[in-house]
Amino acid sequence: MPIVAIIPEPNAPVEVREVAEPELEPNSALLEVEVSEVCGTDVYLQQGRLAGVPYPLVPGHVSVGRLQKIRGELFDVDGERFSEGDRVTFLDVHRTCNACWYCLVAKAGTRCPQRKVYGITYGLDDGLCGGWATHVYIKPGTRCIRLDAAPETFMAGGCALPTSLHAVERGDIKIGDTVLVLGSGPVGMNAVLLALMRGALRVLCIGAPQARLDAALHAGASATLNFETHDEAQRLNWVLENTGGRGADVVIEATGAPEAVVQAMRFTRDAGTVVVVGQYTDHGETSFNPHLDLNKKHLDVRGCWGSDFSHFYRATQIAAQRGEAWTQMKLISYGLNEANEALADVKEGRVLKALIRP
Amino acid sequence: MPIVAIIPEPNAPVEVREVAEPELEPNSALLEVEVSEVCGTDVYLQQGRLAGVPYPLVPGHVSVGRLQKIRGELFDVDGERFSEGDRVTFLDVHRTCNACWYCLVAKAGTRCPQRKVYGITYGLDDGLCGGWATHVYIKPGTRCIRLDAAPETFMAGGCALPTSLHAVERGDIKIGDTVLVLGSGPVGMNAVLLALMRGALRVLCIGAPQARLDAALHAGASATLNFETHDEAQRLNWVLENTGGRGADVVIEATGAPEAVVQAMRFTRDAGTVVVVGQYTDHGETSFNPHLDLNKKHLDVRGCWGSDFSHFYRATQIAAQRGEAWTQMKLISYGLNEANEALADVKEGRVLKALIRP
Amino acid sequence: MPIVAIIPEPNAPVEVREVAEPELEPNSALLEVEVSEVCGTDVYLQQGRLAGVPYPLVPGHVSVGRLQKIRGELFDVDGERFSEGDRVTFLDVHRTCNACWYCLVAKAGTRCPQRKVYGITYGLDDGLCGGWATHVYIKPGTRCIRLDAAPETFMAGGCALPTSLHAVERGDIKIGDTVLVLGSGPVGMNAVLLALMRGALRVLCIGAPQARLDAALHAGASATLNFETHDEAQRLNWVLENTGGRGADVVIEATGAPEAVVQAMRFTRDAGTVVVVGQYTDHGETSFNPHLDLNKKHLDVRGCWGSDFSHFYRATQIAAQRGEAWTQMKLISYGLNEANEALADVKEGRVLKALIRP
Amino acid sequence: MPIVAIIPEPNAPVEVREVAEPELEPNSALLEVEVSEVCGTDVYLQQGRLAGVPYPLVPGHVSVGRLQKIRGELFDVDGERFSEGDRVTFLDVHRTCNACWYCLVAKAGTRCPQRKVYGITYGLDDGLCGGWATHVYIKPGTRCIRLDAAPETFMAGGCALPTSLHAVERGDIKIGDTVLVLGSGPVGMNAVLLALMRGALRVLCIGAPQARLDAALHAGASATLNFETHDEAQRLNWVLENTGGRGADVVIEATGAPEAVVQAMRFTRDAGTVVVVGQYTDHGETSFNPHLDLNKKHLDVRGCWGSDFSHFYRATQIAAQRGEAWTQMKLISYGLNEANEALADVKEGRVLKALIRP
């Protein structure tokens, strides 16, 4: 019988349970999980900080495993049929409808109101829908991708890789640009790597703790600054010193702190671009000056919500073909019954990337 | 001898003076002014609210007149030489350097640090550099444009026409979009007209007073709302009712009020675009929620500073070839010695467009 | 029993037949056709010039009618359920899969290999899938759109309206541009109207016969030229005379003649854009000079294939909200048993827009 | 006295001469050349194949040297003044006017009719304007750039580096794309390197001779094909085999052969992009099928002419900050009196990059 790690309700500790094996609908599958992840969203899920989450819930939205049973037919985007035993990952976002105004007219699929996310907005009542489990039920219509990379390489990026890829895409980086990344968590670290891959000549990072900044330097960042020991004025000075007095061409905000969005505007050169990808939870309001921070600077400030299949697919290709940098990221693995410890370690920033191995 | 209307110092009333006729440098000219304008910026100039303004100052940045004397040669962008007697307007922005990093690498000419603006950052010590005068000195390198439209048609748009054109360009409107304009001053009115010209099927406008909203309706707006009699919640409801519950595809903020920038985000549909073109003066800070207002909405928020030659040039083409809507805008003319009255009328919103006829 | 007009095989005349009423699958419907159209593609279908067409075939890809019977549920993009009796049109392209590499990674839905087109690549064996009929079977997954415009207004554009809209979108026209349309058939005429709606200040058209050019002038074109009485050199001279010696900013090729694509490049100004939307059938090769016609001119030349739901949806909105120009286009209606006459009239250019009224 | 290598007239051998040292105008300089280059354009210049070239002519458009004498003031884009002794390169394109319709309205500076190019459209009568010389006269308004890279690193790219950078920019490559480069000359080699720097996961190259293809593989290309031993059908098959049967996402044509432009279209996937950067000389016409090669494929085909300051500036930054790959390109140096030998070696493809060291 499948075993799952469950958040029973907000602020309750994770519990491990046995659940019944699902009956497969036509063109669905059962995935035997090899590895799933613990990300910042999981911490918020446990704290009950996300709206629209149905508890009890099995967390784990990005996972890798093998297709143990297939009923009917599953195909990849190239039209090749999956076989039992194939190693895959799958897009955690399910049911983007391709039938509503957002999908078809605005072409803004990440804002489709029908979308459901494995491990976040699918709860236990929806079936085996989270990766902190021995098995995940791959519902009909779920987009699986054959994984050629080592599972650890892909999961070193995890959900942060497609998210950062979307942000970097939104940032419209040019070859030769100087990019500043605010935040050195998983999204920040992946943004550093992807900005370099995109042709930025210099990538700066402001974050904490120092170990992560060291990892960012090792990954190719030109310079880093610890925000815990430098106030906003000092940060601004440091950015200006590192950008010929102008500010960064593109700033990617990946912190979670509302005031970082405003600092991002101030750290950007005139006519530059800010991507806001760190505000996935409501942490309240912040104050800015529309004249000085936005209009006079002729800035582009772009929110970046979710990611779609293209980002997820390209993430698997990057892991398979240029994954070296990711193989060097430090991973810590936890069993299903160590999930509470994993959550605590992620919450406290003691690990950069925590994996669940059921 | 040329006569000018001068703001001697911040908060002092405008005075009319005679000044010496300038000696022409090679490839410069003297323009006999037919009509100049009074815009919101002139009100701020008189109040001393803009940084970097050298008093005493002759206001009037966009003007039309005839080239009275030319020394050397002046050419238009098609390489045709100007003759004395030609009717022209000229780009108020002078000395965009085409030699600095902003001009040549970022290609963000409106943020060139060398730029000077007739009637705003050129003061009386720089010569006859404002349109509230019988004559303007056309310095070498100033970009003149032959005016085929009636002066009144072009000046009905005035400086607001290229500014709005830049904003509409930044807004990336698609054929079929619903556009919301916040503000019904000159920039707002021009934005309504240009959004329609760009293919918006519905243009909404929130502004005041009622006479301007009536003018917006007459100009083709689908619906208008008076912000003086509707609070933010009522405005939001009205926008949602007029946009199938989604919000506008593109919102152009042209108000001057900091809080309008945040309302613009809230009135925009997910994955839509906000252009901020109303914050030309520092009116202080405002508060917003980066999660709810920006990141989760996957918005694009774009500052829009100044305009360049292309906007100015196209503005003259619009006036000449599709100027009907502008011929219907109500203009009030003032003599040089009525400039204080003109400023007061503009400040109080008693006129939509005030012209100076020296 | 439903009655249909059929092309039994290539080059055979159209025949009228009775066919059995289809059994409705879940979430499908039967449409009672009010009006369908005859377009250039139908002429090619009758001549057997399109690849992949299954004969016998009922032509008529864009149609308007009323939902006579619904089995299960059908929804519009706003999530509103359709009722029997509702007047709708529907996207002729069916089965864009939203599961393949082209749909999900390249986001190039019009090149999805799964797509099927009512009246073109669906033949009689696929069911009642063409508009030259009393009834059309609305298969599950077909995208219906509530039609607020008069059927004649929308059908005056017909399939040419979304096609031209896609071309105009690809053309990236700026406010103030001069646009040249090559061809004065339905796609050309719609391109003239939409280029004006997009903010072009001048729209030129080269086509034939004279009656269509007169219609183009009436619709707002600035100038037209009859290609039957002017050779390529004369056309080039005329374009240069009308564009200050530079060529048009954007040229939309909508002719069907291969050599027109090369002429389009030559009629475009340096660094301008050509959209190729007239080459829907293989008419063979043509010759050009890559140095002079493309590289040195720094041109953008863009193929434009098909259209997607967004174009179709916006076409219905345009018809409903700014349809005046379309209400003035001349329409000729034919009964089902006059289909051969309709085809002949379209082939010979005797009518601009032929409708089938079953 | 300065010594120059001169092409006296088309098809005449290069001669070495002494010429008088120029008198410096205000804000000009004399550059002592360290290294210049021999590129394919120089071969065409010697063959008299470019229009508008004034003979006698000193070739060498991209060069590095030290400012020996400065009269007046020269500044870089950051506003820092140059001193005698500074090592610089300079944009070979001079006099982009920033005053014409192309510069100011179309913003297509590389098509400005006023532009002059050192070593190509400036002849000996215009002064010391080519790099195959001990000295170059830096005319007023010439854009110099401080060179932080080793001269050999920057010149390994030479004129091909900004040209390729422009092409890669026009290609709109996405992270994860497969890019095909046609041609393995200097532009092709630089395009391979820059496509990788831009985030392409796979870069394919079709060229010759084998030594260059080996260099492309060494530089990071995934696979190469020798066009001398594979006909068009074999090339197409090879491309399809390497791209999952679809064709490349982006193809950069850098060959000089007209038929390669058409092959580029055929080697591109549907809805992909072709950049044509190899057709700098008129080699005649070629034939293509607008339906099959362009319209049905929904392609973007983009000419790419010249490069502007931004490309040149970023090229120097790349050489200084990520120049490793360029330090590994094989360079052969020639003295001024070996210029004929250098031209012959470049013409015959015996060297990838020939430098002139006066």
PDB file of C-alpha atoms in Angstrom, chain A residues 24-221:
ATOM      1  CA  LEU A  24      -6.497   3.967 -12.491  1.00  0.00           C
ATOM      2  CA  GLU A  25      -8.770   5.885 -14.851  1.00  0.00           C
ATOM      3  CA  PRO A  26      -8.199   5.435 -18.580  1.00  0.00           C
ATOM      4  CA  ASN A  27      -4.932   7.070 -19.730  1.00  0.00           C
ATOM      5  CA  SER A  28      -3.575   7.545 -16.237  1.00  0.00           C
ATOM      6  CA  ALA A  29      -0.653   5.994 -14.405  1.00  0.00           C
ATOM      7  CA  LEU A  30       0.898   5.270 -11.057  1.00  0.00           C
ATOM      8  CA  LEU A  31       4.312   6.766 -10.473  1.00  0.00           C
ATOM      9  CA  GLU A  32       6.771   5.186  -8.071  1.00  0.00           C
ATOM     10  CA  VAL A  33       8.501   8.189  -6.541  1.00  0.00           C
ATOM     11  CA  GLU A  34      12.283   8.256  -6.469  1.00  0.00           C
ATOM     12  CA  VAL A  35      12.726  11.753  -5.183  1.00  0.00           C
ATOM     13  CA  SER A  36      10.570  14.766  -4.380  1.00  0.00           C
ATOM     14  CA  GLU A  37      11.510  18.093  -2.845  1.00  0.00           C
ATOM     15  CA  VAL A  38      10.872  20.448   0.048  1.00  0.00           C
ATOM     16  CA  CYS A  39      10.571  24.046  -1.024  1.00  0.00           C
ATOM     17  CA  GLY A  40       9.612  27.321   0.576  1.00  0.00           C
ATOM     18  CA  THR A  41       6.025  26.839  -0.505  1.00  0.00           C
ATOM     19  CA  ASP A  42       5.865  23.662   1.576  1.00  0.00           C
ATOM     20  CA  VAL A  43       6.874  25.653   4.622  1.00  0.00           C
ATOM     21  CA  TYR A  44       4.042  28.091   3.920  1.00  0.00           C
ATOM     22  CA  LEU A  45       1.642  25.184   3.380  1.00  0.00           C
ATOM     23  CA  GLN A  46       2.479  23.825   6.781  1.00  0.00           C
ATOM     24  CA  GLN A  47       1.944  27.287   8.248  1.00  0.00           C
ATOM     25  CA  GLY A  48      -1.405  27.648   6.512  1.00  0.00           C
ATOM     26  CA  ARG A  49      -0.331  30.796   4.672  1.00  0.00           C
ATOM     27  CA  LEU A  50      -1.625  29.977   1.210  1.00  0.00           C
ATOM     28  CA  ALA A  51      -5.205  30.583   0.166  1.00  0.00           C
ATOM     29  CA  GLY A  52      -7.273  27.862  -1.463  1.00  0.00           C
ATOM     30  CA  VAL A  53      -5.381  24.871  -0.090  1.00  0.00           C
ATOM     31  CA  PRO A  54      -7.454  21.793   0.782  1.00  0.00           C
ATOM     32  CA  TYR A  55      -6.161  20.018   3.909  1.00  0.00           C
ATOM     33  CA  PRO A  56      -5.236  17.271   4.570  1.00  0.00           C
ATOM     34  CA  LEU A  57      -2.601  17.546   1.892  1.00  0.00           C
ATOM     35  CA  VAL A  58       0.409  15.588   0.651  1.00  0.00           C
ATOM     36  CA  PRO A  59       3.093  18.142  -0.238  1.00  0.00           C
ATOM     37  CA  GLY A  60       5.706  17.698  -2.936  1.00  0.00           C
ATOM     38  CA  HIS A  61       4.879  19.318  -6.248  1.00  0.00           C
ATOM     39  CA  VAL A  62       7.958  18.512  -8.326  1.00  0.00           C
ATOM     40  CA  SER A  63       9.086  14.910  -8.258  1.00  0.00           C
ATOM     41  CA  VAL A  64      10.906  12.254 -10.258  1.00  0.00           C
ATOM     42  CA  GLY A  65      10.049   8.586 -10.442  1.00  0.00           C
ATOM     43  CA  ARG A  66       9.266   5.617 -12.630  1.00  0.00           C
ATOM     44  CA  LEU A  67       5.943   4.827 -14.238  1.00  0.00           C
ATOM     45  CA  GLN A  68       4.969   1.668 -12.372  1.00  0.00           C
ATOM     46  CA  LYS A  69       1.591   1.035 -13.985  1.00  0.00           C
ATOM     47  CA  ILE A  70      -0.032   2.638 -16.995  1.00  0.00           C
ATOM     48  CA  ARG A  71      -3.675   2.215 -17.905  1.00  0.00           C
ATOM     49  CA  GLY A  72      -4.327   3.107 -21.511  1.00  0.00           C
ATOM     50  CA  GLU A  73      -1.859   5.350 -23.290  1.00  0.00           C
ATOM     51  CA  LEU A  74       0.387   8.205 -22.232  1.00  0.00           C
ATOM     52  CA  PHE A  75       2.448  10.181 -24.728  1.00  0.00           C
ATOM     53  CA  ASP A  76       5.205  12.725 -24.474  1.00  0.00           C
ATOM     54  CA  VAL A  77       5.188  15.987 -26.477  1.00  0.00           C
ATOM     55  CA  ASP A  78       6.982  14.293 -29.330  1.00  0.00           C
ATOM     56  CA  GLY A  79       4.154  11.794 -29.597  1.00  0.00           C
ATOM     57  CA  GLU A  80       6.226   8.928 -28.199  1.00  0.00           C
ATOM     58  CA  ARG A  81       4.334   6.554 -25.991  1.00  0.00           C
ATOM     59  CA  PHE A  82       5.495   5.990 -22.442  1.00  0.00           C
ATOM     60  CA  SER A  83       6.173   2.477 -21.193  1.00  0.00           C
ATOM     61  CA  GLU A  84       6.025   1.121 -17.682  1.00  0.00           C
ATOM     62  CA  GLY A  85       9.444   1.539 -16.115  1.00  0.00           C
ATOM     63  CA  ASP A  86      10.207   4.850 -17.837  1.00  0.00           C
ATOM     64  CA  ARG A  87      11.766   7.497 -15.630  1.00  0.00           C
ATOM     65  CA  VAL A  88       9.797  10.730 -15.792  1.00  0.00           C
ATOM     66  CA  THR A  89       8.981  13.964 -14.100  1.00  0.00           C
ATOM     67  CA  PHE A  90       5.677  15.712 -14.659  1.00  0.00           C
ATOM     68  CA  LEU A  91       4.383  19.265 -14.776  1.00  0.00           C
ATOM     69  CA  ASP A  92       2.905  19.907 -11.355  1.00  0.00           C
ATOM     70  CA  VAL A  93       0.298  22.215 -12.886  1.00  0.00           C
ATOM     71  CA  HIS A  94      -2.690  20.224 -14.082  1.00  0.00           C
ATOM     72  CA  ARG A  95      -5.841  21.167 -15.938  1.00  0.00           C
ATOM     73  CA  THR A  96      -4.750  24.407 -17.564  1.00  0.00           C
ATOM     74  CA  CYS A  97      -7.970  24.336 -19.528  1.00  0.00           C
ATOM     75  CA  ASN A  98      -7.103  25.611 -23.010  1.00  0.00           C
ATOM     76  CA  ALA A  99     -10.740  26.674 -23.189  1.00  0.00           C
ATOM     77  CA  CYS A 100     -11.037  29.907 -21.209  1.00  0.00           C
ATOM     78  CA  TRP A 101     -10.407  33.533 -22.054  1.00  0.00           C
ATOM     79  CA  TYR A 102      -7.063  33.544 -20.221  1.00  0.00           C
ATOM     80  CA  CYS A 103      -5.825  30.464 -22.055  1.00  0.00           C
ATOM     81  CA  LEU A 104      -7.140  31.266 -25.504  1.00  0.00           C
ATOM     82  CA  VAL A 105      -7.381  35.036 -25.865  1.00  0.00           C
ATOM     83  CA  ALA A 106      -4.878  36.486 -23.384  1.00  0.00           C
ATOM     84  CA  LYS A 107      -2.567  33.475 -23.808  1.00  0.00           C
ATOM     85  CA  ALA A 108      -1.710  33.781 -20.149  1.00  0.00           C
ATOM     86  CA  GLY A 109      -1.947  30.139 -19.184  1.00  0.00           C
ATOM     87  CA  THR A 110      -0.426  30.597 -15.750  1.00  0.00           C
ATOM     88  CA  ARG A 111      -3.493  32.655 -14.836  1.00  0.00           C
ATOM     89  CA  CYS A 112      -6.032  30.073 -16.036  1.00  0.00           C
ATOM     90  CA  PRO A 113      -8.635  29.815 -13.262  1.00  0.00           C
ATOM     91  CA  GLN A 114      -9.012  26.049 -13.805  1.00  0.00           C
ATOM     92  CA  ARG A 115      -5.443  25.101 -13.023  1.00  0.00           C
ATOM     93  CA  LYS A 116      -4.696  22.784 -10.143  1.00  0.00           C
ATOM     94  CA  VAL A 117      -1.275  22.094  -8.697  1.00  0.00           C
ATOM     95  CA  TYR A 118      -0.150  18.705  -7.417  1.00  0.00           C
ATOM     96  CA  GLY A 119       0.974  18.999  -3.833  1.00  0.00           C
ATOM     97  CA  ILE A 120      -0.516  22.467  -3.360  1.00  0.00           C
ATOM     98  CA  THR A 121      -4.104  22.883  -4.516  1.00  0.00           C
ATOM     99  CA  TYR A 122      -4.815  19.175  -4.883  1.00  0.00           C
ATOM    100  CA  GLY A 123      -5.380  17.709  -1.428  1.00  0.00           C
ATOM    101  CA  LEU A 124      -5.586  14.138  -0.250  1.00  0.00           C
ATOM    102  CA  ASP A 125      -9.257  14.006  -1.184  1.00  0.00           C
ATOM    103  CA  ASP A 126      -8.205  14.493  -4.794  1.00  0.00           C
ATOM    104  CA  GLY A 127      -6.139  11.315  -4.701  1.00  0.00           C
ATOM    105  CA  LEU A 128      -2.458  10.542  -4.401  1.00  0.00           C
ATOM    106  CA  CYS A 129      -1.418  13.987  -5.562  1.00  0.00           C
ATOM    107  CA  GLY A 130       1.774  14.875  -3.742  1.00  0.00           C
ATOM    108  CA  GLY A 131       5.366  13.754  -4.084  1.00  0.00           C
ATOM    109  CA  TRP A 132       6.071  13.134  -0.396  1.00  0.00           C
ATOM    110  CA  ALA A 133       4.884   9.617  -0.953  1.00  0.00           C
ATOM    111  CA  THR A 134       5.945   6.292  -2.303  1.00  0.00           C
ATOM    112  CA  HIS A 135       3.507   6.784  -5.160  1.00  0.00           C
ATOM    113  CA  VAL A 136       1.808   9.579  -7.082  1.00  0.00           C
ATOM    114  CA  TYR A 137      -1.317   9.121  -9.115  1.00  0.00           C
ATOM    115  CA  ILE A 138      -0.711  10.577 -12.576  1.00  0.00           C
ATOM    116  CA  LYS A 139      -4.197  11.758 -13.498  1.00  0.00           C
ATOM    117  CA  PRO A 140      -5.322  11.773 -17.132  1.00  0.00           C
ATOM    118  CA  GLY A 141      -4.031  14.864 -18.882  1.00  0.00           C
ATOM    119  CA  THR A 142      -0.981  15.260 -16.661  1.00  0.00           C
ATOM    120  CA  ARG A 143       2.055  16.182 -18.758  1.00  0.00           C
ATOM    121  CA  CYS A 144       4.886  13.730 -18.195  1.00  0.00           C
ATOM    122  CA  ILE A 145       8.401  14.310 -19.514  1.00  0.00           C
ATOM    123  CA  ARG A 146      11.016  11.634 -20.022  1.00  0.00           C
ATOM    124  CA  LEU A 147      13.985  12.512 -17.825  1.00  0.00           C
ATOM    125  CA  ASP A 148      17.404  12.012 -19.396  1.00  0.00           C
ATOM    126  CA  ALA A 149      19.266  13.831 -16.632  1.00  0.00           C
ATOM    127  CA  ALA A 150      20.207  12.191 -13.350  1.00  0.00           C
ATOM    128  CA  PRO A 151      17.283  12.705 -10.949  1.00  0.00           C
ATOM    129  CA  GLU A 152      19.562  14.540  -8.508  1.00  0.00           C
ATOM    130  CA  THR A 153      20.688  16.988 -11.181  1.00  0.00           C
ATOM    131  CA  PHE A 154      17.158  17.892 -12.153  1.00  0.00           C
ATOM    132  CA  MET A 155      15.954  18.014  -8.556  1.00  0.00           C
ATOM    133  CA  ALA A 156      18.874  20.241  -7.527  1.00  0.00           C
ATOM    134  CA  GLY A 157      16.926  22.797  -9.525  1.00  0.00           C
ATOM    135  CA  GLY A 158      13.548  21.375  -8.596  1.00  0.00           C
ATOM    136  CA  CYS A 159      10.581  23.701  -8.799  1.00  0.00           C
ATOM    137  CA  ALA A 160      12.957  26.668  -8.614  1.00  0.00           C
ATOM    138  CA  LEU A 161      14.430  25.888 -12.021  1.00  0.00           C
ATOM    139  CA  PRO A 162      11.323  26.413 -14.196  1.00  0.00           C
ATOM    140  CA  THR A 163      10.275  29.306 -11.962  1.00  0.00           C
ATOM    141  CA  SER A 164      13.620  31.023 -12.446  1.00  0.00           C
ATOM    142  CA  LEU A 165      13.587  30.230 -16.117  1.00  0.00           C
ATOM    143  CA  HIS A 166      10.277  32.023 -16.443  1.00  0.00           C
ATOM    144  CA  ALA A 167      11.692  34.978 -14.514  1.00  0.00           C
ATOM    145  CA  VAL A 168      14.830  35.129 -16.643  1.00  0.00           C
ATOM    146  CA  GLU A 169      12.659  34.954 -19.770  1.00  0.00           C
ATOM    147  CA  ARG A 170      10.550  37.830 -18.445  1.00  0.00           C
ATOM    148  CA  GLY A 171      13.713  39.776 -17.667  1.00  0.00           C
ATOM    149  CA  ASP A 172      14.650  40.056 -21.316  1.00  0.00           C
ATOM    150  CA  ILE A 173      18.365  39.944 -20.505  1.00  0.00           C
ATOM    151  CA  LYS A 174      20.692  40.969 -23.319  1.00  0.00           C
ATOM    152  CA  ILE A 175      24.152  39.535 -23.962  1.00  0.00           C
ATOM    153  CA  GLY A 176      26.489  41.740 -21.987  1.00  0.00           C
ATOM    154  CA  ASP A 177      24.028  42.834 -19.322  1.00  0.00           C
ATOM    155  CA  THR A 178      24.700  43.080 -15.633  1.00  0.00           C
ATOM    156  CA  VAL A 179      22.007  41.224 -13.710  1.00  0.00           C
ATOM    157  CA  LEU A 180      21.322  41.608 -10.013  1.00  0.00           C
ATOM    158  CA  VAL A 181      19.553  38.804  -8.172  1.00  0.00           C
ATOM    159  CA  LEU A 182      17.933  39.639  -4.844  1.00  0.00           C
ATOM    160  CA  GLY A 183      17.729  36.523  -2.724  1.00  0.00           C
ATOM    161  CA  SER A 184      19.962  33.483  -2.514  1.00  0.00           C
ATOM    162  CA  GLY A 185      17.408  30.772  -1.883  1.00  0.00           C
ATOM    163  CA  PRO A 186      16.687  28.166  -4.524  1.00  0.00           C
ATOM    164  CA  VAL A 187      14.990  30.599  -6.923  1.00  0.00           C
ATOM    165  CA  GLY A 188      17.800  33.112  -6.485  1.00  0.00           C
ATOM    166  CA  MET A 189      20.525  30.507  -7.014  1.00  0.00           C
ATOM    167  CA  ASN A 190      18.845  29.197 -10.156  1.00  0.00           C
ATOM    168  CA  ALA A 191      18.371  32.733 -11.408  1.00  0.00           C
ATOM    169  CA  VAL A 192      22.112  33.342 -11.014  1.00  0.00           C
ATOM    170  CA  LEU A 193      22.905  30.269 -13.075  1.00  0.00           C
ATOM    171  CA  LEU A 194      20.326  30.984 -15.756  1.00  0.00           C
ATOM    172  CA  ALA A 195      21.260  34.659 -16.079  1.00  0.00           C
ATOM    173  CA  LEU A 196      24.807  33.549 -16.811  1.00  0.00           C
ATOM    174  CA  MET A 197      23.523  30.977 -19.300  1.00  0.00           C
ATOM    175  CA  ARG A 198      21.543  33.760 -20.949  1.00  0.00           C
ATOM    176  CA  GLY A 199      24.610  35.853 -21.669  1.00  0.00           C
ATOM    177  CA  ALA A 200      24.841  38.207 -18.701  1.00  0.00           C
ATOM    178  CA  LEU A 201      28.489  39.152 -18.294  1.00  0.00           C
ATOM    179  CA  ARG A 202      28.162  40.025 -14.640  1.00  0.00           C
ATOM    180  CA  VAL A 203      25.680  38.609 -12.140  1.00  0.00           C
ATOM    181  CA  LEU A 204      25.477  40.171  -8.702  1.00  0.00           C
ATOM    182  CA  CYS A 205      23.611  38.634  -5.785  1.00  0.00           C
ATOM    183  CA  ILE A 206      22.406  40.104  -2.512  1.00  0.00           C
ATOM    184  CA  GLY A 207      21.303  37.454  -0.040  1.00  0.00           C
ATOM    185  CA  ALA A 208      22.145  35.440   3.029  1.00  0.00           C
ATOM    186  CA  PRO A 209      23.472  33.417   4.759  1.00  0.00           C
ATOM    187  CA  GLN A 210      27.101  33.601   3.762  1.00  0.00           C
ATOM    188  CA  ALA A 211      27.281  29.929   2.751  1.00  0.00           C
ATOM    189  CA  ARG A 212      24.729  30.522   0.043  1.00  0.00           C
ATOM    190  CA  LEU A 213      26.535  33.601  -1.196  1.00  0.00           C
ATOM    191  CA  ASP A 214      29.700  31.535  -1.379  1.00  0.00           C
ATOM    192  CA  ALA A 215      27.781  28.992  -3.426  1.00  0.00           C
ATOM    193  CA  ALA A 216      26.593  31.789  -5.709  1.00  0.00           C
ATOM    194  CA  LEU A 217      30.187  32.941  -6.225  1.00  0.00           C
ATOM    195  CA  HIS A 218      31.222  29.385  -6.926  1.00  0.00           C
ATOM    196  CA  ALA A 219      28.394  29.150  -9.472  1.00  0.00           C
ATOM    197  CA  GLY A 220      29.731  32.159 -11.341  1.00  0.00           C
ATOM    198  CA  ALA A 221      28.351  35.264  -9.664  1.00  0.00           C
TER     199      ALA A 221
END
